[in-house]
Structure formats: C-alpha cells, structure tokens
C-alpha cells in the first residue's frame, strides 16, 4: 500500500517516516515491518526493487515499523510513499464494523447493488472461529492450572508432615522453658505463614517467568500478567499452609515433655 501517514496500529521503531514532503532522492521511499525486514536481511538505507505487475519499482528503506497484527485493521508489511505507486493500478480496502448480522447482510446487498465490482467479505465468521479456539485453549490452560494446584496439596501435606515431630519437640521444649500456649501458637503461625508466603512467591515468579518467556519468544507478543488471580491463589495457598500446619501442630499442646524427650 501507499500513504503519507501512520495508522493507530503501527509505530516507527527505526529510521524516519517519509511523510508527505517530497525529497530530492530519485528513488522512492518505503517503510517495512521489522520482522519482515529481519527475514529479508534488509536494513535502513538498503535499496529494494519491487515487481509491481511487471513494472520494476526501486525503493530505499527509510524506516522500520512495529505493527500490532492483533488488531483487525488493514495492516501491511510494506508501506510506500505515495509517489512510488501513483501510476500503478489500485484496489481499495475498507474495513467496517457492523453491530449485527442483519446489518452486514443489508450492507453487502447495498454495496453489490450499487457497485457490482466490489467484493464484500464477512470477517465475523473468522472472529467467531478464533474466539472458539481461544476459548478451548483457555479452558485447557485453566484445567492444567487447577490440576497442578490439586497436585500441590499432597506435596504440601507431605512437606509439613516431614517436620511434624521436630515441631512437636520444639513446642514442648518451649512450653517446658515457660512459654505460654499463646506464645507457642504465635511462633507456629509465624513459621507457617512465612513458609506459605515464600512458597507462593516462588510459584508466582516461576509461573510469570515461564509465561513471559513463552509469550515473548514463542508467540512474539506482549506479556500482560493476571495479577488479581495470581494474588488470590497465593493467598489461598498461604491460608492452606497455615491450616495444615496448625492442624499438624495440635500435638504440641497434647504431648507431655517426658514423651517428647523420650521420642527424641
């Protein structure tokens, strides 16, 4: 395509946009999308010759653009300055959003009736198909996340139970040295709260790090973390750690010092 201005879905990341001012250079200017420029091995200042319906059109690369392909807009890999394609045969593309299928049908009938050479394509089917695919992928990801959390609960039980006897002996020893039940309970609460917070933060760092790497290097997108669900899950796991720890630590207040020392 050719135009003298940028659209809302693109921005210049290298070089200078040619705009509408004429230059003394006899070679027309062109702006190329950065990924395509990388695949072609093209950099700023290079001359690229295009075959436009059998006519060779030399252009100089004066800017590289970043394009948001996720937006449903007429985006292009290469944008020429207007004088480059002024004499070439043209086709015009218009993208419009209609509120309902009935409006789309009426618009298509009116367009074809008035302009027989206009081709109308309904992209709502494409959007619905993409939405269904994304919904299925989202359900699968949520299921795997819940499955991972469910598997984490037995691991948490095992980790707490592995140090149960040690906690009982320490609690009984503190009571023997004069600590009250409230003081021992506060110590247990602090220990298991710290364990839950550290475990939750570790899980969040690993999850966000893996998701960022996947989005950045595999899908070439922008990572937007879901802070609210992540913090809610972290709070839930911290509360679960506290509950399991306190339930397993009830023997601290039941066991006598003699029995604890004998087991040690």
PDB file of C-alpha atoms in Angstrom, residues 2-258:
ATOM      1  CA  UNK A   2       0.991   3.675  -0.107  1.00  0.00           C
ATOM      2  CA  UNK A   3       0.174   6.574   2.227  1.00  0.00           C
ATOM      3  CA  UNK A   4       1.855   9.527   3.889  1.00  0.00           C
ATOM      4  CA  UNK A   5       0.772   8.895   7.499  1.00  0.00           C
ATOM      5  CA  UNK A   6       0.896   6.162  10.131  1.00  0.00           C
ATOM      6  CA  UNK A   7      -2.149   4.307  11.427  1.00  0.00           C
ATOM      7  CA  UNK A   8      -3.069   3.631  15.064  1.00  0.00           C
ATOM      8  CA  UNK A   9      -1.831   0.036  14.871  1.00  0.00           C
ATOM      9  CA  UNK A  10       1.775   0.828  13.920  1.00  0.00           C
ATOM     10  CA  UNK A  11       4.739   2.907  15.045  1.00  0.00           C
ATOM     11  CA  UNK A  12       8.196   3.672  13.680  1.00  0.00           C
ATOM     12  CA  UNK A  13      10.962   1.971  15.694  1.00  0.00           C
ATOM     13  CA  UNK A  14      13.937   2.814  13.450  1.00  0.00           C
ATOM     14  CA  UNK A  15      14.652   5.445  10.829  1.00  0.00           C
ATOM     15  CA  UNK A  16      12.380   8.309   9.839  1.00  0.00           C
ATOM     16  CA  UNK A  17       8.866   8.259   8.403  1.00  0.00           C
ATOM     17  CA  UNK A  18       8.799   9.829   4.959  1.00  0.00           C
ATOM     18  CA  UNK A  19       5.559  11.734   5.481  1.00  0.00           C
ATOM     19  CA  UNK A  20       4.143  13.847   2.704  1.00  0.00           C
ATOM     20  CA  UNK A  21       7.107  16.084   1.895  1.00  0.00           C
ATOM     21  CA  UNK A  22       8.898  15.472  -1.401  1.00  0.00           C
ATOM     22  CA  UNK A  23      12.617  14.682  -1.364  1.00  0.00           C
ATOM     23  CA  UNK A  24      15.408  15.239  -3.867  1.00  0.00           C
ATOM     24  CA  UNK A  25      16.132  11.494  -3.995  1.00  0.00           C
ATOM     25  CA  UNK A  26      15.012   9.986  -7.310  1.00  0.00           C
ATOM     26  CA  UNK A  27      14.383   6.635  -5.589  1.00  0.00           C
ATOM     27  CA  UNK A  28      11.091   6.399  -3.752  1.00  0.00           C
ATOM     28  CA  UNK A  29      10.994   5.566  -0.050  1.00  0.00           C
ATOM     29  CA  UNK A  30       9.435   2.564   1.647  1.00  0.00           C
ATOM     30  CA  UNK A  31       8.768   1.523   5.238  1.00  0.00           C
ATOM     31  CA  UNK A  32       8.960  -2.192   6.095  1.00  0.00           C
ATOM     32  CA  UNK A  33       7.618  -4.131   9.054  1.00  0.00           C
ATOM     33  CA  UNK A  34      10.531  -5.083  11.326  1.00  0.00           C
ATOM     34  CA  UNK A  35      10.032  -8.896  11.305  1.00  0.00           C
ATOM     35  CA  UNK A  36       9.788  -8.980   7.516  1.00  0.00           C
ATOM     36  CA  UNK A  37      12.877  -6.781   7.273  1.00  0.00           C
ATOM     37  CA  UNK A  38      14.728  -9.222   9.516  1.00  0.00           C
ATOM     38  CA  UNK A  39      13.637 -12.218   7.415  1.00  0.00           C
ATOM     39  CA  UNK A  40      14.729 -10.440   4.233  1.00  0.00           C
ATOM     40  CA  UNK A  41      18.011  -9.253   5.743  1.00  0.00           C
ATOM     41  CA  UNK A  42      17.103  -5.652   4.915  1.00  0.00           C
ATOM     42  CA  UNK A  43      18.344  -2.664   6.928  1.00  0.00           C
ATOM     43  CA  UNK A  44      17.919   1.096   6.768  1.00  0.00           C
ATOM     44  CA  UNK A  45      19.322   2.646   3.588  1.00  0.00           C
ATOM     45  CA  UNK A  46      19.104  -0.546   1.504  1.00  0.00           C
ATOM     46  CA  UNK A  47      17.530  -0.373  -1.940  1.00  0.00           C
ATOM     47  CA  UNK A  48      14.777  -2.915  -2.642  1.00  0.00           C
ATOM     48  CA  UNK A  49      13.339  -3.347  -6.143  1.00  0.00           C
ATOM     49  CA  UNK A  50       9.698  -4.493  -6.287  1.00  0.00           C
ATOM     50  CA  UNK A  51       7.871  -6.124  -9.180  1.00  0.00           C
ATOM     51  CA  UNK A  52       4.516  -4.327  -9.391  1.00  0.00           C
ATOM     52  CA  UNK A  53       2.502  -6.092 -12.081  1.00  0.00           C
ATOM     53  CA  UNK A  54       5.588  -6.434 -14.276  1.00  0.00           C
ATOM     54  CA  UNK A  55       6.987  -2.955 -13.577  1.00  0.00           C
ATOM     55  CA  UNK A  56      10.213  -2.754 -11.537  1.00  0.00           C
ATOM     56  CA  UNK A  57       9.925  -0.142  -8.791  1.00  0.00           C
ATOM     57  CA  UNK A  58      13.176   0.594  -6.871  1.00  0.00           C
ATOM     58  CA  UNK A  59      12.739   1.930  -3.317  1.00  0.00           C
ATOM     59  CA  UNK A  60      15.003   2.911  -0.446  1.00  0.00           C
ATOM     60  CA  UNK A  61      14.219   1.619   3.059  1.00  0.00           C
ATOM     61  CA  UNK A  62      13.978   4.694   5.289  1.00  0.00           C
ATOM     62  CA  UNK A  63      12.106   3.304   8.309  1.00  0.00           C
ATOM     63  CA  UNK A  64      11.140   0.109  10.106  1.00  0.00           C
ATOM     64  CA  UNK A  65       7.747  -0.277  11.758  1.00  0.00           C
ATOM     65  CA  UNK A  66       6.271  -2.327  14.569  1.00  0.00           C
ATOM     66  CA  UNK A  67       2.746  -3.443  13.641  1.00  0.00           C
ATOM     67  CA  UNK A  68       0.100  -4.699  16.052  1.00  0.00           C
ATOM     68  CA  UNK A  69      -1.258  -7.580  14.000  1.00  0.00           C
ATOM     69  CA  UNK A  70      -3.749  -8.490  16.735  1.00  0.00           C
ATOM     70  CA  UNK A  71      -5.907  -5.520  15.734  1.00  0.00           C
ATOM     71  CA  UNK A  72      -8.411  -6.141  12.955  1.00  0.00           C
ATOM     72  CA  UNK A  73      -7.268  -3.321  10.694  1.00  0.00           C
ATOM     73  CA  UNK A  74      -5.839  -3.124   7.150  1.00  0.00           C
ATOM     74  CA  UNK A  75      -2.204  -3.627   8.182  1.00  0.00           C
ATOM     75  CA  UNK A  76       0.589  -4.063   5.620  1.00  0.00           C
ATOM     76  CA  UNK A  77       4.143  -5.349   5.624  1.00  0.00           C
ATOM     77  CA  UNK A  78       5.415  -2.649   3.258  1.00  0.00           C
ATOM     78  CA  UNK A  79       4.176   0.940   3.003  1.00  0.00           C
ATOM     79  CA  UNK A  80       5.384   3.048   0.028  1.00  0.00           C
ATOM     80  CA  UNK A  81       5.408   6.808  -0.190  1.00  0.00           C
ATOM     81  CA  UNK A  82       2.567   7.985  -2.469  1.00  0.00           C
ATOM     82  CA  UNK A  83       4.715   8.897  -5.493  1.00  0.00           C
ATOM     83  CA  UNK A  84       6.079   5.333  -5.730  1.00  0.00           C
ATOM     84  CA  UNK A  85       2.740   3.809  -6.787  1.00  0.00           C
ATOM     85  CA  UNK A  86       0.916   6.873  -8.096  1.00  0.00           C
ATOM     86  CA  UNK A  87       0.682   5.440 -11.638  1.00  0.00           C
ATOM     87  CA  UNK A  88       0.001   1.808 -10.656  1.00  0.00           C
ATOM     88  CA  UNK A  89      -3.460   0.181 -10.884  1.00  0.00           C
ATOM     89  CA  UNK A  90      -5.155   0.348  -7.494  1.00  0.00           C
ATOM     90  CA  UNK A  91      -7.551  -1.608  -5.331  1.00  0.00           C
ATOM     91  CA  UNK A  92      -9.096  -0.030  -2.259  1.00  0.00           C
ATOM     92  CA  UNK A  93      -9.710  -1.915   1.000  1.00  0.00           C
ATOM     93  CA  UNK A  94     -12.222  -0.715   3.601  1.00  0.00           C
ATOM     94  CA  UNK A  95     -12.782  -2.355   6.980  1.00  0.00           C
ATOM     95  CA  UNK A  96     -16.069  -1.624   8.760  1.00  0.00           C
ATOM     96  CA  UNK A  97     -17.642  -2.923  11.984  1.00  0.00           C
ATOM     97  CA  UNK A  98     -21.357  -3.750  11.896  1.00  0.00           C
ATOM     98  CA  UNK A  99     -23.467  -4.234  15.042  1.00  0.00           C
ATOM     99  CA  UNK A 100     -25.308  -7.373  13.824  1.00  0.00           C
ATOM    100  CA  UNK A 101     -25.507  -9.964  11.048  1.00  0.00           C
ATOM    101  CA  UNK A 102     -28.644  -8.293   9.643  1.00  0.00           C
ATOM    102  CA  UNK A 103     -26.749  -5.037   9.198  1.00  0.00           C
ATOM    103  CA  UNK A 104     -23.901  -6.909   7.485  1.00  0.00           C
ATOM    104  CA  UNK A 105     -26.329  -8.553   5.064  1.00  0.00           C
ATOM    105  CA  UNK A 106     -28.028  -5.261   4.204  1.00  0.00           C
ATOM    106  CA  UNK A 107     -24.656  -3.556   3.724  1.00  0.00           C
ATOM    107  CA  UNK A 108     -23.456  -6.325   1.402  1.00  0.00           C
ATOM    108  CA  UNK A 109     -26.641  -6.186  -0.696  1.00  0.00           C
ATOM    109  CA  UNK A 110     -26.494  -2.405  -0.974  1.00  0.00           C
ATOM    110  CA  UNK A 111     -22.797  -2.404  -1.872  1.00  0.00           C
ATOM    111  CA  UNK A 112     -23.139  -5.033  -4.595  1.00  0.00           C
ATOM    112  CA  UNK A 113     -26.263  -3.380  -5.998  1.00  0.00           C
ATOM    113  CA  UNK A 114     -24.568  -0.005  -6.303  1.00  0.00           C
ATOM    114  CA  UNK A 115     -21.008  -1.138  -7.089  1.00  0.00           C
ATOM    115  CA  UNK A 116     -21.004  -4.542  -8.864  1.00  0.00           C
ATOM    116  CA  UNK A 117     -17.200  -4.731  -8.869  1.00  0.00           C
ATOM    117  CA  UNK A 118     -16.973  -4.502  -5.045  1.00  0.00           C
ATOM    118  CA  UNK A 119     -16.158  -7.712  -3.180  1.00  0.00           C
ATOM    119  CA  UNK A 120     -17.543  -7.985   0.348  1.00  0.00           C
ATOM    120  CA  UNK A 121     -16.082 -10.441   2.868  1.00  0.00           C
ATOM    121  CA  UNK A 122     -17.748 -11.099   6.221  1.00  0.00           C
ATOM    122  CA  UNK A 123     -14.962 -11.454   8.800  1.00  0.00           C
ATOM    123  CA  UNK A 124     -17.341 -12.167  11.684  1.00  0.00           C
ATOM    124  CA  UNK A 125     -17.063 -15.894  10.940  1.00  0.00           C
ATOM    125  CA  UNK A 126     -13.291 -15.609  11.255  1.00  0.00           C
ATOM    126  CA  UNK A 127     -13.647 -13.792  14.565  1.00  0.00           C
ATOM    127  CA  UNK A 128     -16.075 -16.408  15.890  1.00  0.00           C
ATOM    128  CA  UNK A 129     -13.756 -19.237  14.861  1.00  0.00           C
ATOM    129  CA  UNK A 130     -10.764 -17.590  16.518  1.00  0.00           C
ATOM    130  CA  UNK A 131     -12.839 -16.904  19.636  1.00  0.00           C
ATOM    131  CA  UNK A 132     -13.896 -20.573  19.874  1.00  0.00           C
ATOM    132  CA  UNK A 133     -10.296 -21.749  19.506  1.00  0.00           C
ATOM    133  CA  UNK A 134      -9.057 -19.286  22.127  1.00  0.00           C
ATOM    134  CA  UNK A 135     -11.874 -20.326  24.494  1.00  0.00           C
ATOM    135  CA  UNK A 136     -10.918 -24.010  24.189  1.00  0.00           C
ATOM    136  CA  UNK A 137      -7.260 -23.226  24.773  1.00  0.00           C
ATOM    137  CA  UNK A 138      -8.207 -21.099  27.788  1.00  0.00           C
ATOM    138  CA  UNK A 139     -10.273 -23.950  29.276  1.00  0.00           C
ATOM    139  CA  UNK A 140      -7.377 -26.375  28.778  1.00  0.00           C
ATOM    140  CA  UNK A 141      -4.913 -23.977  30.446  1.00  0.00           C
ATOM    141  CA  UNK A 142      -7.252 -23.400  33.410  1.00  0.00           C
ATOM    142  CA  UNK A 143      -7.740 -27.156  33.826  1.00  0.00           C
ATOM    143  CA  UNK A 144      -3.982 -27.735  33.868  1.00  0.00           C
ATOM    144  CA  UNK A 145      -3.572 -24.923  36.399  1.00  0.00           C
ATOM    145  CA  UNK A 146      -6.214 -26.399  38.716  1.00  0.00           C
ATOM    146  CA  UNK A 147      -4.706 -29.860  38.243  1.00  0.00           C
ATOM    147  CA  UNK A 148      -1.287 -28.509  39.226  1.00  0.00           C
ATOM    148  CA  UNK A 149      -2.774 -26.864  42.326  1.00  0.00           C
ATOM    149  CA  UNK A 150      -4.534 -30.098  43.262  1.00  0.00           C
ATOM    150  CA  UNK A 151      -1.258 -31.999  42.995  1.00  0.00           C
ATOM    151  CA  UNK A 152       0.435 -29.354  45.118  1.00  0.00           C
ATOM    152  CA  UNK A 153      -1.837 -30.003  48.114  1.00  0.00           C
ATOM    153  CA  UNK A 154      -0.498 -33.562  48.826  1.00  0.00           C
ATOM    154  CA  UNK A 155       3.039 -32.249  48.379  1.00  0.00           C
ATOM    155  CA  UNK A 156       2.269 -29.529  50.915  1.00  0.00           C
ATOM    156  CA  UNK A 157       0.864 -32.106  53.360  1.00  0.00           C
ATOM    157  CA  UNK A 158       3.995 -34.208  52.945  1.00  0.00           C
ATOM    158  CA  UNK A 159       6.352 -31.252  53.454  1.00  0.00           C
ATOM    159  CA  UNK A 160       4.587 -30.241  56.669  1.00  0.00           C
ATOM    160  CA  UNK A 161       4.309 -33.817  57.965  1.00  0.00           C
ATOM    161  CA  UNK A 162       8.012 -34.437  57.355  1.00  0.00           C
ATOM    162  CA  UNK A 163       8.921 -31.891  60.056  1.00  0.00           C
ATOM    163  CA  UNK A 164       5.974 -32.625  62.359  1.00  0.00           C
ATOM    164  CA  UNK A 165       7.948 -34.431  65.059  1.00  0.00           C
ATOM    165  CA  UNK A 166      10.578 -31.721  65.102  1.00  0.00           C
ATOM    166  CA  UNK A 167       7.905 -29.052  65.572  1.00  0.00           C
ATOM    167  CA  UNK A 168       6.304 -31.038  68.386  1.00  0.00           C
ATOM    168  CA  UNK A 169       9.612 -31.421  70.225  1.00  0.00           C
ATOM    169  CA  UNK A 170      10.425 -27.733  69.792  1.00  0.00           C
ATOM    170  CA  UNK A 171       6.966 -26.691  71.002  1.00  0.00           C
ATOM    171  CA  UNK A 172       7.093 -28.971  74.038  1.00  0.00           C
ATOM    172  CA  UNK A 173      10.581 -27.703  74.863  1.00  0.00           C
ATOM    173  CA  UNK A 174       9.388 -24.098  74.672  1.00  0.00           C
ATOM    174  CA  UNK A 175       6.474 -24.913  76.977  1.00  0.00           C
ATOM    175  CA  UNK A 176       8.886 -26.612  79.388  1.00  0.00           C
ATOM    176  CA  UNK A 177      11.033 -23.464  79.423  1.00  0.00           C
ATOM    177  CA  UNK A 178       7.997 -21.377  80.364  1.00  0.00           C
ATOM    178  CA  UNK A 179       6.388 -20.333  77.056  1.00  0.00           C
ATOM    179  CA  UNK A 180       2.623 -19.973  77.152  1.00  0.00           C
ATOM    180  CA  UNK A 181       0.219 -21.640  74.725  1.00  0.00           C
ATOM    181  CA  UNK A 182      -0.415 -18.268  73.045  1.00  0.00           C
ATOM    182  CA  UNK A 183       3.310 -17.693  72.510  1.00  0.00           C
ATOM    183  CA  UNK A 184       3.806 -21.160  71.005  1.00  0.00           C
ATOM    184  CA  UNK A 185       0.778 -20.654  68.775  1.00  0.00           C
ATOM    185  CA  UNK A 186       2.173 -17.311  67.545  1.00  0.00           C
ATOM    186  CA  UNK A 187       5.508 -18.958  66.748  1.00  0.00           C
ATOM    187  CA  UNK A 188       3.805 -21.688  64.723  1.00  0.00           C
ATOM    188  CA  UNK A 189       1.628 -19.132  62.932  1.00  0.00           C
ATOM    189  CA  UNK A 190       4.653 -17.025  62.013  1.00  0.00           C
ATOM    190  CA  UNK A 191       6.632 -20.027  60.780  1.00  0.00           C
ATOM    191  CA  UNK A 192       3.879 -21.485  58.614  1.00  0.00           C
ATOM    192  CA  UNK A 193       2.829 -18.055  57.328  1.00  0.00           C
ATOM    193  CA  UNK A 194       6.415 -17.402  56.230  1.00  0.00           C
ATOM    194  CA  UNK A 195       6.559 -20.845  54.622  1.00  0.00           C
ATOM    195  CA  UNK A 196       3.306 -20.199  52.738  1.00  0.00           C
ATOM    196  CA  UNK A 197       4.344 -16.716  51.561  1.00  0.00           C
ATOM    197  CA  UNK A 198       7.774 -17.872  50.366  1.00  0.00           C
ATOM    198  CA  UNK A 199       6.257 -20.864  48.556  1.00  0.00           C
ATOM    199  CA  UNK A 200       3.589 -18.696  46.915  1.00  0.00           C
ATOM    200  CA  UNK A 201       6.111 -16.054  45.819  1.00  0.00           C
ATOM    201  CA  UNK A 202       8.370 -18.745  44.384  1.00  0.00           C
ATOM    202  CA  UNK A 203       5.461 -20.205  42.442  1.00  0.00           C
ATOM    203  CA  UNK A 204       4.441 -16.776  41.116  1.00  0.00           C
ATOM    204  CA  UNK A 205       7.984 -15.954  39.998  1.00  0.00           C
ATOM    205  CA  UNK A 206       8.349 -19.286  38.193  1.00  0.00           C
ATOM    206  CA  UNK A 207       4.882 -19.042  36.629  1.00  0.00           C
ATOM    207  CA  UNK A 208       5.261 -15.440  35.452  1.00  0.00           C
ATOM    208  CA  UNK A 209       8.808 -16.090  34.249  1.00  0.00           C
ATOM    209  CA  UNK A 210       7.750 -19.098  32.176  1.00  0.00           C
ATOM    210  CA  UNK A 211       4.673 -17.307  30.814  1.00  0.00           C
ATOM    211  CA  UNK A 212       6.729 -14.237  29.883  1.00  0.00           C
ATOM    212  CA  UNK A 213       9.310 -16.347  28.051  1.00  0.00           C
ATOM    213  CA  UNK A 214       6.563 -18.255  26.212  1.00  0.00           C
ATOM    214  CA  UNK A 215       4.706 -15.115  25.137  1.00  0.00           C
ATOM    215  CA  UNK A 216       7.871 -13.190  24.283  1.00  0.00           C
ATOM    216  CA  UNK A 217       9.888 -15.791  22.381  1.00  0.00           C
ATOM    217  CA  UNK A 218       7.262 -18.245  21.072  1.00  0.00           C
ATOM    218  CA  UNK A 219       4.182 -16.116  20.376  1.00  0.00           C
ATOM    219  CA  UNK A 220       6.125 -12.835  19.863  1.00  0.00           C
ATOM    220  CA  UNK A 221       3.528 -10.950  21.860  1.00  0.00           C
ATOM    221  CA  UNK A 222       3.291  -8.609  24.829  1.00  0.00           C
ATOM    222  CA  UNK A 223       3.053 -10.272  28.233  1.00  0.00           C
ATOM    223  CA  UNK A 224       0.251  -8.936  30.460  1.00  0.00           C
ATOM    224  CA  UNK A 225       0.299 -10.742  33.841  1.00  0.00           C
ATOM    225  CA  UNK A 226      -3.004 -11.500  35.576  1.00  0.00           C
ATOM    226  CA  UNK A 227      -2.132 -10.088  38.987  1.00  0.00           C
ATOM    227  CA  UNK A 228      -5.523 -10.481  40.664  1.00  0.00           C
ATOM    228  CA  UNK A 229      -5.939 -14.275  40.107  1.00  0.00           C
ATOM    229  CA  UNK A 230      -2.275 -14.884  40.935  1.00  0.00           C
ATOM    230  CA  UNK A 231      -2.502 -12.966  44.223  1.00  0.00           C
ATOM    231  CA  UNK A 232      -5.764 -14.733  45.071  1.00  0.00           C
ATOM    232  CA  UNK A 233      -4.149 -18.154  44.509  1.00  0.00           C
ATOM    233  CA  UNK A 234      -1.111 -17.087  46.548  1.00  0.00           C
ATOM    234  CA  UNK A 235      -3.362 -16.012  49.430  1.00  0.00           C
ATOM    235  CA  UNK A 236      -5.288 -19.301  49.198  1.00  0.00           C
ATOM    236  CA  UNK A 237      -2.097 -21.380  49.292  1.00  0.00           C
ATOM    237  CA  UNK A 238      -0.778 -19.349  52.259  1.00  0.00           C
ATOM    238  CA  UNK A 239      -4.034 -19.918  54.149  1.00  0.00           C
ATOM    239  CA  UNK A 240      -3.917 -23.616  53.265  1.00  0.00           C
ATOM    240  CA  UNK A 241      -0.336 -23.858  54.563  1.00  0.00           C
ATOM    241  CA  UNK A 242      -1.370 -22.208  57.823  1.00  0.00           C
ATOM    242  CA  UNK A 243      -4.332 -24.551  58.221  1.00  0.00           C
ATOM    243  CA  UNK A 244      -2.318 -27.690  57.544  1.00  0.00           C
ATOM    244  CA  UNK A 245       0.493 -26.538  59.822  1.00  0.00           C
ATOM    245  CA  UNK A 246      -1.793 -25.736  62.732  1.00  0.00           C
ATOM    246  CA  UNK A 247      -3.707 -28.997  62.355  1.00  0.00           C
ATOM    247  CA  UNK A 248      -0.476 -30.985  62.337  1.00  0.00           C
ATOM    248  CA  UNK A 249       0.837 -28.974  65.311  1.00  0.00           C
ATOM    249  CA  UNK A 250      -2.022 -29.763  67.662  1.00  0.00           C
ATOM    250  CA  UNK A 251       0.119 -32.415  69.341  1.00  0.00           C
ATOM    251  CA  UNK A 252       2.335 -29.630  70.665  1.00  0.00           C
ATOM    252  CA  UNK A 253      -0.350 -28.867  73.240  1.00  0.00           C
ATOM    253  CA  UNK A 254      -1.244 -32.516  73.883  1.00  0.00           C
ATOM    254  CA  UNK A 255       2.099 -34.248  74.285  1.00  0.00           C
ATOM    255  CA  UNK A 256       3.915 -34.179  77.620  1.00  0.00           C
ATOM    256  CA  UNK A 257       7.570 -33.152  77.911  1.00  0.00           C
ATOM    257  CA  UNK A 258       8.531 -36.653  79.080  1.00  0.00           C
TER     258      UNK A 258
END
